[in-house]
XYZ file of C-alpha atoms in Angstrom:
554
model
C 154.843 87.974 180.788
C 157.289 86.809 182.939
C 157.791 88.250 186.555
C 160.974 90.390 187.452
C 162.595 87.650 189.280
C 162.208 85.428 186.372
C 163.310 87.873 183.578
C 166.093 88.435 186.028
C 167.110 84.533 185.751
C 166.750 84.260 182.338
C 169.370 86.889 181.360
C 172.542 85.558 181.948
C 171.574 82.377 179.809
C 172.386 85.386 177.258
C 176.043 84.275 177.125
C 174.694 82.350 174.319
C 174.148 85.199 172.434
C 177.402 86.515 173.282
C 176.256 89.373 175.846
C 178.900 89.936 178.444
C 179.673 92.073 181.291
C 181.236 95.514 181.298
C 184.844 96.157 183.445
C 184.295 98.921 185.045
C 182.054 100.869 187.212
C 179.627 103.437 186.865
C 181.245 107.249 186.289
C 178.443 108.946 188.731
C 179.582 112.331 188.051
C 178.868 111.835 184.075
C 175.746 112.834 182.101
C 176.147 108.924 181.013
C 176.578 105.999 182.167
C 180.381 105.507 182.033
C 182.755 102.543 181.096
C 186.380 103.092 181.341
C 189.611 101.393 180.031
C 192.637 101.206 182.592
C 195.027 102.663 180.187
C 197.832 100.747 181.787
C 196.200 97.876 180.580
C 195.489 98.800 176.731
C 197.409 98.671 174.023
C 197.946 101.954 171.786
C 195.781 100.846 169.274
C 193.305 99.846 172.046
C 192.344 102.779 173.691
C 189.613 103.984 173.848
C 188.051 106.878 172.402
C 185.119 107.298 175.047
C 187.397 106.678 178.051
C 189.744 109.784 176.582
C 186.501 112.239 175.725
C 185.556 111.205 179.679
C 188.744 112.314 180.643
C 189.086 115.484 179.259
C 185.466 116.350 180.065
C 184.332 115.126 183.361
C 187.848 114.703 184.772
C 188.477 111.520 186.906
C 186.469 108.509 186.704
C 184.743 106.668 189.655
C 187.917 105.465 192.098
C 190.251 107.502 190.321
C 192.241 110.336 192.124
C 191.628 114.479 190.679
C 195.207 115.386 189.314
C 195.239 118.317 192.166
C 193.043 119.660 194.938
C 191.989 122.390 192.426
C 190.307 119.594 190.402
C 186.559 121.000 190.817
C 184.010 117.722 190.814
C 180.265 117.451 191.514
C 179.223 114.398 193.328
C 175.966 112.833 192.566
C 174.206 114.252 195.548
C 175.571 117.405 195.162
C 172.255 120.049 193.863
C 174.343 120.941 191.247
C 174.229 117.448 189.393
C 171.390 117.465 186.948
C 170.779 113.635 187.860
C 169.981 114.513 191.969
C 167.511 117.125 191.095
C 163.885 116.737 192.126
C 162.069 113.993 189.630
C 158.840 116.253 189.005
C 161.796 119.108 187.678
C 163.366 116.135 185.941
C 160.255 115.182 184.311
C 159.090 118.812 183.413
C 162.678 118.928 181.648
C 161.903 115.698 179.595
C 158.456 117.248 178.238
C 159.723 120.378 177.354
C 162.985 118.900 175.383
C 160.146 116.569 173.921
C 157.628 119.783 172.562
C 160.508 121.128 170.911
C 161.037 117.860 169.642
C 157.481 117.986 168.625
C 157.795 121.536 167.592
C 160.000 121.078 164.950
C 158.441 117.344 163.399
C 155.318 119.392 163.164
C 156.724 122.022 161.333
C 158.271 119.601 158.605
C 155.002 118.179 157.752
C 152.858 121.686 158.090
C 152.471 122.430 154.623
C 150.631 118.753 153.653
C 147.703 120.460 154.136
C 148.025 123.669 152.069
C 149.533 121.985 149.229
C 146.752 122.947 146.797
C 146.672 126.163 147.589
C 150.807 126.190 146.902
C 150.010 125.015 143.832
C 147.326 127.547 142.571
C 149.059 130.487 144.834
C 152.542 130.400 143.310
C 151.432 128.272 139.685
C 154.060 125.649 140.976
C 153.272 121.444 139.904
C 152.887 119.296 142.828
C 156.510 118.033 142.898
C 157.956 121.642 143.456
C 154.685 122.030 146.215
C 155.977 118.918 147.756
C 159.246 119.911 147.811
C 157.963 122.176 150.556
C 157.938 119.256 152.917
C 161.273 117.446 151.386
C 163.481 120.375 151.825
C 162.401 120.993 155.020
C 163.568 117.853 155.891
C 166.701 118.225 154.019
C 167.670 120.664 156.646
C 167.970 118.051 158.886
C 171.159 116.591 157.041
C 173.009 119.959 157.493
C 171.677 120.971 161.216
C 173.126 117.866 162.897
C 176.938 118.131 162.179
C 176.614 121.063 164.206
C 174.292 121.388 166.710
C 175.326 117.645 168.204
C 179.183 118.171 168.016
C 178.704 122.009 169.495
C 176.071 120.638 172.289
C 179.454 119.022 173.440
C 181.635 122.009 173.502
C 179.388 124.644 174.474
C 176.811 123.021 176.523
C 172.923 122.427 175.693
C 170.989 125.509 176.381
C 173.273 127.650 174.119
C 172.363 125.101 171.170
C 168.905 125.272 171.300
C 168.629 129.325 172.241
C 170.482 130.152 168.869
C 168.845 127.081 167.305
C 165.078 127.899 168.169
C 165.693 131.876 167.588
C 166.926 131.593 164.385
C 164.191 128.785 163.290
C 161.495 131.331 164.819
C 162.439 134.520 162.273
C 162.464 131.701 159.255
C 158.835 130.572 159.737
C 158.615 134.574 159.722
C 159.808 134.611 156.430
C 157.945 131.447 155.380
C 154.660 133.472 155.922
C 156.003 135.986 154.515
C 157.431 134.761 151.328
C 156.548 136.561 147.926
C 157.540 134.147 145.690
C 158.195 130.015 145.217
C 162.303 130.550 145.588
C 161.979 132.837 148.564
C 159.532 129.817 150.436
C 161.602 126.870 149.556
C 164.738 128.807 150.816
C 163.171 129.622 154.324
C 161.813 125.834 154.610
C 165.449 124.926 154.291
C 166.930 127.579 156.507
C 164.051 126.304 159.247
C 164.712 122.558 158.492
C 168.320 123.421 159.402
C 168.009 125.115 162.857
C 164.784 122.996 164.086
C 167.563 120.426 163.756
C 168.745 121.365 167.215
C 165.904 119.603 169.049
C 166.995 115.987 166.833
C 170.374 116.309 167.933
C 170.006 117.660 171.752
C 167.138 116.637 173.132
C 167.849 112.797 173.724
C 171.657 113.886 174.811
C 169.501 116.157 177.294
C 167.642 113.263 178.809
C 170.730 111.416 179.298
C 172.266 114.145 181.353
C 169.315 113.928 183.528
C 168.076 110.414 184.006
C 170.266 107.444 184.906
C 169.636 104.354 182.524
C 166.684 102.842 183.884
C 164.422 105.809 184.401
C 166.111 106.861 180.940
C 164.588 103.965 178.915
C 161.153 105.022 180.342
C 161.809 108.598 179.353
C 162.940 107.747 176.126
C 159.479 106.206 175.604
C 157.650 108.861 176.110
C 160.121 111.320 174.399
C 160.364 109.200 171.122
C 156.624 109.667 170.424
C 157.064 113.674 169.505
C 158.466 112.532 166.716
C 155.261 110.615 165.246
C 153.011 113.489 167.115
C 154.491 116.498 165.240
C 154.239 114.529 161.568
C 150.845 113.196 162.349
C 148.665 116.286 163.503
C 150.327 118.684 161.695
C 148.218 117.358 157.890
C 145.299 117.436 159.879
C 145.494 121.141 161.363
C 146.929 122.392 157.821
C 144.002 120.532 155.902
C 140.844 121.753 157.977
C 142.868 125.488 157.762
C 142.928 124.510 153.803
C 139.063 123.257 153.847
C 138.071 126.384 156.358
C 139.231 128.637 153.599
C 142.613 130.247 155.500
C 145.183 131.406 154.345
C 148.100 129.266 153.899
C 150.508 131.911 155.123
C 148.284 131.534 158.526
C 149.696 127.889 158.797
C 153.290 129.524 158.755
C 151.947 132.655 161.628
C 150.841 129.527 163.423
C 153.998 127.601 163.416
C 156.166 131.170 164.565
C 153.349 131.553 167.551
C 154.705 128.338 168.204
C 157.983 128.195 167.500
C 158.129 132.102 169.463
C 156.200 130.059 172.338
C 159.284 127.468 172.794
C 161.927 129.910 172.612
C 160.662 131.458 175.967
C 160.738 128.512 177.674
C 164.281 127.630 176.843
C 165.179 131.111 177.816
C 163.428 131.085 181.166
C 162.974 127.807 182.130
C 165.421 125.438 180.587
C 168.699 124.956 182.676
C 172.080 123.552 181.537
C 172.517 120.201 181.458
C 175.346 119.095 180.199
C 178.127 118.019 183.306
C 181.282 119.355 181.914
C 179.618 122.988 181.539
C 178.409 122.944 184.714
C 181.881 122.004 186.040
C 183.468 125.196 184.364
C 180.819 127.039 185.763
C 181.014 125.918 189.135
C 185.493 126.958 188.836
C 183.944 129.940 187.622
C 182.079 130.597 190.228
C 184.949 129.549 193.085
C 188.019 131.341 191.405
C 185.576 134.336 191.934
C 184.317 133.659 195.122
C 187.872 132.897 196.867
C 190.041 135.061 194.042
C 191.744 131.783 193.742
C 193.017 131.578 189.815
C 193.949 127.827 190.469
C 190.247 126.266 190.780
C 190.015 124.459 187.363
C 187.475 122.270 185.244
C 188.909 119.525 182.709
C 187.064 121.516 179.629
C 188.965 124.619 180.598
C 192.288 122.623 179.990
C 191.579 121.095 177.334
C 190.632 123.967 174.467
C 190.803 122.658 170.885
C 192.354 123.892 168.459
C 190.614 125.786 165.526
C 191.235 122.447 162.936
C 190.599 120.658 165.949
C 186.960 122.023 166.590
C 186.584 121.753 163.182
C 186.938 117.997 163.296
C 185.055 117.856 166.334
C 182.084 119.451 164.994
C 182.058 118.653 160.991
C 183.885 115.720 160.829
C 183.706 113.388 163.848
C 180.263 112.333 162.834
C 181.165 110.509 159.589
C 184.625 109.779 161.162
C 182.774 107.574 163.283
C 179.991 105.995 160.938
C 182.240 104.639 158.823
C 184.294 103.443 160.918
C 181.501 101.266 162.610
C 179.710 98.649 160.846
C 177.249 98.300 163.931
C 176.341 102.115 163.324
C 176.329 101.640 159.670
C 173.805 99.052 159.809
C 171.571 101.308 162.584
C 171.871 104.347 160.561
C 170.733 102.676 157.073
C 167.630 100.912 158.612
C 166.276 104.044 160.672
C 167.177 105.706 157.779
C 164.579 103.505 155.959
C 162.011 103.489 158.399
C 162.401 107.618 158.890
C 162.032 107.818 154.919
C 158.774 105.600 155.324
C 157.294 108.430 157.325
C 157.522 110.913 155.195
C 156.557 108.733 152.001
C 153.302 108.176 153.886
C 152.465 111.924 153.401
C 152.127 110.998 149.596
C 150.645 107.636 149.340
C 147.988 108.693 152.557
C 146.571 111.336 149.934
C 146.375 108.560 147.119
C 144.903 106.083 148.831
C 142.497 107.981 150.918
C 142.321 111.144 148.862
C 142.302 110.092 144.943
C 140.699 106.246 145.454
C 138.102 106.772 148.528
C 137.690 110.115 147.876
C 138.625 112.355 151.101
C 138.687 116.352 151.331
C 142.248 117.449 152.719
C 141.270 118.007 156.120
C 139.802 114.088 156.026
C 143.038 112.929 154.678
C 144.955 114.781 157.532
C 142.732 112.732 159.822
C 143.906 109.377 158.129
C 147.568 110.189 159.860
C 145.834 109.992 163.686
C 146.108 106.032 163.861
C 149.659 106.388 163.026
C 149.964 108.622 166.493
C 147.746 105.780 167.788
C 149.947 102.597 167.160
C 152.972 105.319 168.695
C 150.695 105.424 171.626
C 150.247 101.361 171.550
C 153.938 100.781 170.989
C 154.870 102.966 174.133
C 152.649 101.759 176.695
C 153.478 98.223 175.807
C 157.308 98.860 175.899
C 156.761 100.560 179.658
C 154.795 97.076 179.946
C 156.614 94.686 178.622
C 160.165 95.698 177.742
C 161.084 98.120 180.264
C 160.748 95.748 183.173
C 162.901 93.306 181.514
C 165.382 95.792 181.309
C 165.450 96.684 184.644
C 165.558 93.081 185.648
C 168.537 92.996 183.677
C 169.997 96.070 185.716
C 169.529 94.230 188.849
C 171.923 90.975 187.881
C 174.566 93.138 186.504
C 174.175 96.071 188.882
C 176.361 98.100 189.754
C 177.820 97.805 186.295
C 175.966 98.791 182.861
C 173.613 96.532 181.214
C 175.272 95.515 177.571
C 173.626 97.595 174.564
C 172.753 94.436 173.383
C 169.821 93.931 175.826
C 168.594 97.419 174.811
C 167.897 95.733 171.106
C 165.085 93.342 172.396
C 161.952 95.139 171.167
C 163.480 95.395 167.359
C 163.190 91.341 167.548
C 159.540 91.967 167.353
C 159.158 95.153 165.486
C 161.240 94.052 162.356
C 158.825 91.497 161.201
C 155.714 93.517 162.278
C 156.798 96.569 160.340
C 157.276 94.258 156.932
C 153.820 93.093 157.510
C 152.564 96.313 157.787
C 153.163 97.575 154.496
C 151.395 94.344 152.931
C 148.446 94.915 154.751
C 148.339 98.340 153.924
C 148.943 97.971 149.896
C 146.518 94.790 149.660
C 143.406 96.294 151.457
C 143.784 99.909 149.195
C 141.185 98.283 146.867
C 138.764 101.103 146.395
C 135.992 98.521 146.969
C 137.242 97.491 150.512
C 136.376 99.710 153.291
C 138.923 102.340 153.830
C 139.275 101.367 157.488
C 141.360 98.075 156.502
C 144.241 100.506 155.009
C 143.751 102.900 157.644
C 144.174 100.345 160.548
C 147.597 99.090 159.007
C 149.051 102.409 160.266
C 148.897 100.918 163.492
C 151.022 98.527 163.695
C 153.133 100.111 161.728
C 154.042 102.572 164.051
C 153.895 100.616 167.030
C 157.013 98.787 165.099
C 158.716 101.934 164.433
C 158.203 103.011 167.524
C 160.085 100.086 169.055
C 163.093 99.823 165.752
C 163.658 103.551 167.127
C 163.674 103.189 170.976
C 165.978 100.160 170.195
C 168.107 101.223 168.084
C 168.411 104.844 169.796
C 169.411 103.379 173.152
C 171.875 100.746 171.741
C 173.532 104.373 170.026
C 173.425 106.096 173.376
C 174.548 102.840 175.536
C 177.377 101.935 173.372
C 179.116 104.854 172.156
C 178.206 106.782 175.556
C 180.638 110.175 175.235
C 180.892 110.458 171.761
C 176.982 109.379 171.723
C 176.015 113.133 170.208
C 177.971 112.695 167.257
C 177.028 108.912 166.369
C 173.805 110.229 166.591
C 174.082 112.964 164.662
C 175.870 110.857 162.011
C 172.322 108.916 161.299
C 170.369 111.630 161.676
C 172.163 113.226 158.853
C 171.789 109.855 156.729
C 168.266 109.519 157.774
C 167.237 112.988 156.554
C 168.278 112.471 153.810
C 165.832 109.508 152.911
C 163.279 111.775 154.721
C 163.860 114.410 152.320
C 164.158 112.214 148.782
C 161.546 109.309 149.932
C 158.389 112.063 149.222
C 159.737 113.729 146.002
C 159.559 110.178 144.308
C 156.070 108.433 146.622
C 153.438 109.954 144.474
C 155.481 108.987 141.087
C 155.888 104.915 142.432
C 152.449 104.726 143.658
C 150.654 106.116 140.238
C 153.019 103.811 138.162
C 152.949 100.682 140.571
C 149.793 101.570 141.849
C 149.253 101.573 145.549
C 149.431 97.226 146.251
C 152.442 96.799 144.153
C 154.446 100.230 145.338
C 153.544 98.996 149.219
C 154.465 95.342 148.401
C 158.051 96.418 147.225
C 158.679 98.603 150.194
C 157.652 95.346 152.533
C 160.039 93.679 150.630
C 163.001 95.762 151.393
C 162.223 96.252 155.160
C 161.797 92.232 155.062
C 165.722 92.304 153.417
C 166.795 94.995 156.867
C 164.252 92.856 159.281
C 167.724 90.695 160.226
C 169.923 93.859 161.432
C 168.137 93.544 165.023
C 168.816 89.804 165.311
C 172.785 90.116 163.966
C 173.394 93.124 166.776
C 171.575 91.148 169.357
C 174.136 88.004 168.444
C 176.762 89.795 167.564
C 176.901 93.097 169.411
C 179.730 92.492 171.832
C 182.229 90.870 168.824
C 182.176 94.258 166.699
C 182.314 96.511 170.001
C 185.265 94.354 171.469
C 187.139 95.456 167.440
C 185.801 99.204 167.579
C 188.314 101.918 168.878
C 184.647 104.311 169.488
C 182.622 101.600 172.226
C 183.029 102.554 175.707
C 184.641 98.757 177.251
C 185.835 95.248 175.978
C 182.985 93.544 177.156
C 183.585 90.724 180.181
C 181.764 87.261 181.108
C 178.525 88.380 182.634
C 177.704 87.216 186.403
C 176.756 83.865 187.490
C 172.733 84.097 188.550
C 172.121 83.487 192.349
C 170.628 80.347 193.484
C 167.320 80.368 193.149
C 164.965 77.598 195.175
C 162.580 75.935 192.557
C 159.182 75.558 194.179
C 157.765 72.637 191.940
C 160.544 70.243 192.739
C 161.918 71.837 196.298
C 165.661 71.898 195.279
C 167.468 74.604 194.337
C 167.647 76.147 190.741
C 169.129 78.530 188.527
């Protein structure tokens, strides 16, 4: 791997690729980084979007002047901005956002484990049983147009309080439930408010962290999502093969759920800057009985219609308007689909052809957590530094979005090989460790497709960053809901080579989406009326003195 300095030189031979530098400077007083458009320089139809949400949020930008002396701003020293408090506090923040995270992927995938006893408890057929863990999911397509959108009016610790209390007193009823309709109506009220942590708890880490340190945390954040699916079958199945009850699997997840809604309450602060800004005129039109101390949110109240498009229909207002978030959202939604298929062909290939109890077949999910593992510590490694090299040649300004796409590159091809390694070695006659072993590079490629693509979301729609992401998490639900109710169906009928083959196949056909961002990423941004800047020419390198042949290099 190359050193630092190198990866630093090599970057702005990117101008072949298209990548260019930002116009502006950093906003330090946002929860993002920020990229602004002089408005006296734009056209009508060129203004942007992000640069008006930063206005009415977080007031002036960077070198811009507060419209009075009543303008109330937090500096990014001040101990009132989330990014100058202490890193341990910073990092304790990131782990709890990612355990609810965790908390509710764990919950969707709970009931793997139990299905059997579903099936003879309630006299249900294995679709409706499955259904358990697809409607759950389904949640997630209805959760997201709210709690991202309201994040950004209300702030973040509101979201999640109502989010996690509400989610708690469904698992209630989940354990509770006397009947097949009552069940699969709690799993859906739950999948919709444990949808707060998919649509808050990245925005949180971008309040906090600045865009270095937030690729790191991202890392480590994005593998709750591969955690929560992956130990959850084997908990559920050892309860199954231990002879508990399967309401006890839904006590266990309201313990838990019950656990995380305390430490919101008492140890979760606000996050979000413009909230904190209101608070803070709050706080000094009571202190100095002032009435003129104001915060940008305060002046800018929606209307009723207005929050209504904010919340409900922002989202999709700007998916379709982007083809670059059109092409994101339909090959997470893919991969995020794959996931949940896996709880269905796992049990065939390890349950029906080599013979595994359910608690052994819940074990078969741990080298999925493994490649997640693998894929993290490789991108702190190997990616990350790159990164940061490329935040030292274009520092002080952002790093393009593009540059956030480089661990895709690799992942798209590995995660089409994956599935033909997995379907080809299923033979009952081959050792079930060949199959099983294919989960790991499998998620070390999702891992990466979803710390690229996540960033590149967060990087180039910034302000409006809650919503785009809400948009595919929406989209992807909904393959993570239908992708299991049809799994057990394709893999009896195609059998398990031929069902994994054709799924290769199609993420062979999405492999390219990485490599057309990465070339293209700056033309669509420079046409969309939702990216933060019309990207520049990025900086000439500095001389550098080439040892070999004692002259002077670039």
């Amino acid at each position: 791997m190359s050193s630092p300095s190198q990866s630093a030189l090599a970057l702005p031979a990117e101008k072949e690729h298209g990548l260019s530098r930002p116009k502006a400077l950093d906003d330090a007083a946002s929860s993002h980084t920020s990229v602004t458009i002089d408005p006296a320089s734009a056209s009508r139809q060129d203004v942007d979007v992000n640069a008006q949400f930063e206005h009415e949020a977080y007031g002036p930008a960077a070198g811009e002047e507060p419209e009075d002396s009543y303008e109330v701003n937090i500096a990014l020293d001040d101990p009132e901005n989330p990014k100058s408090w202490s890193r341990s506090y910073r990092w304790y923040i990131t782990a709890l956002a990612a355990m609810l995270l965790f908390n509710a992927t764990f919950a969707s995938s709970a009931p793997e484990g139990i299905v059997a006893q579903l099936i003879e408890h309630f006299h249900i057929g294995t679709e409706v049983a499955t259904l358990t863990i697809a409607i759950f999911v389904a949640g997630y397509c209805v959760g997201p147009l709210a709690w991202g959108p309201l994040s950004e009016e209300y702030g973040r610790k509101p979201v999640f309080l109502v989010s996690f209390l509400f989610y708690t007193g469904f698992q209630v009823g989940c354990a509770l439930a006397p009947n097949t309709a009552s069940i699969l109506i709690f799993r859906l009220l739950s999948g919709i408010f444990a949808a707060g942590p998919l649509a808050n708890s990245g925005a949180v880490l971008s309040d906090i962290w600045d865009a270095d340190t937030r690729g790191k945390a991202m890392a480590l954040f994005t593998l709750a999502p591969f955690a929560g699916p992956s130990f959850a079958p084997t908990i559920s199945g050892f309860m199954s093969v231990a002879g508990v009850s399967w309401r006890w699997v839904f006590w266990v997840l309201t313990m838990f759920a019950g656990g995380c809604l305390l430490l919101i309450q008492f140890t979760l602060p606000e996050t979000f800057m413009p909230v904190l800004l209101v608070r803070k005129a709050e706080r000094l039109r009571k202190e100095t009985g002032d009435d003129r101390y104001w915060a940008p949110l305060e002046r800018n109240k929606p209307t009723l219609s207005q929050r209504f498009q904010r919340v409900f229909t922002r989202p999709f207002n700007i998916l379709i308007h982007e083809p670059m978030l059109i092409a994101i959202t339909a090959y997470m939604s893919f991969v995020y689909g794959i996931i949940y298929l896996l709880f269905e062909a796992y049990p065939i290939v390890f349950g029906q052809l080599h013979g595994f109890n359910e608690g052994l077949v819940g074990l078969t999910f741990i080298p999925i957590f493994v490649g997640g593992v693998l894929g993290v510590i490789i991108y702190l490694l190997a990616f990350q530094p790159r990164y940061a090299a490329a935040i030292a040649v274009y520092g002080p300004l952002p790093v393009p979005p593009e540059y956030r796409m480089e661990p895709c590159l690799y992942a798209a091809p590995l995660y089409a090989i994956s599935f033909f390694w997995f379907g080809w070695t299923s033979y009952p006659n081959v050792s079930y460790w060949a199959p099983l072993m294919a989960g790991v590079p499998m998620a070390t490629a999702i891992i990466w497709i979803f710390l690229g693509l996540i960033n590149y979301t967060v990087d180039a729609y910034l302000f409006v960053a809650a919503s785009a992401l809400s948009a595919t998490i929406v989209v992807r639900s909904i393959f993570g809901a239908v992708f299991p109710l049809f799994a057990t169906q394709m893999y009896d009928a195609m059998n398990p080579r031929w069902a994994s083959t054709l799924l290769g196949c199609i993420a062979f056909l999405l492999a390219p989406i990485p490599f057309v961002l990465r070339r293209y990423g700056p033309h669509l941004r420079r046409k969309s009326k939702f990216a933060p800047s019309k990207p520049a020419p990025p900086p000439s390198p500095s001389p550098v003195l080439d040892e070999k042949k004692g002259e002077q290099a670039v």
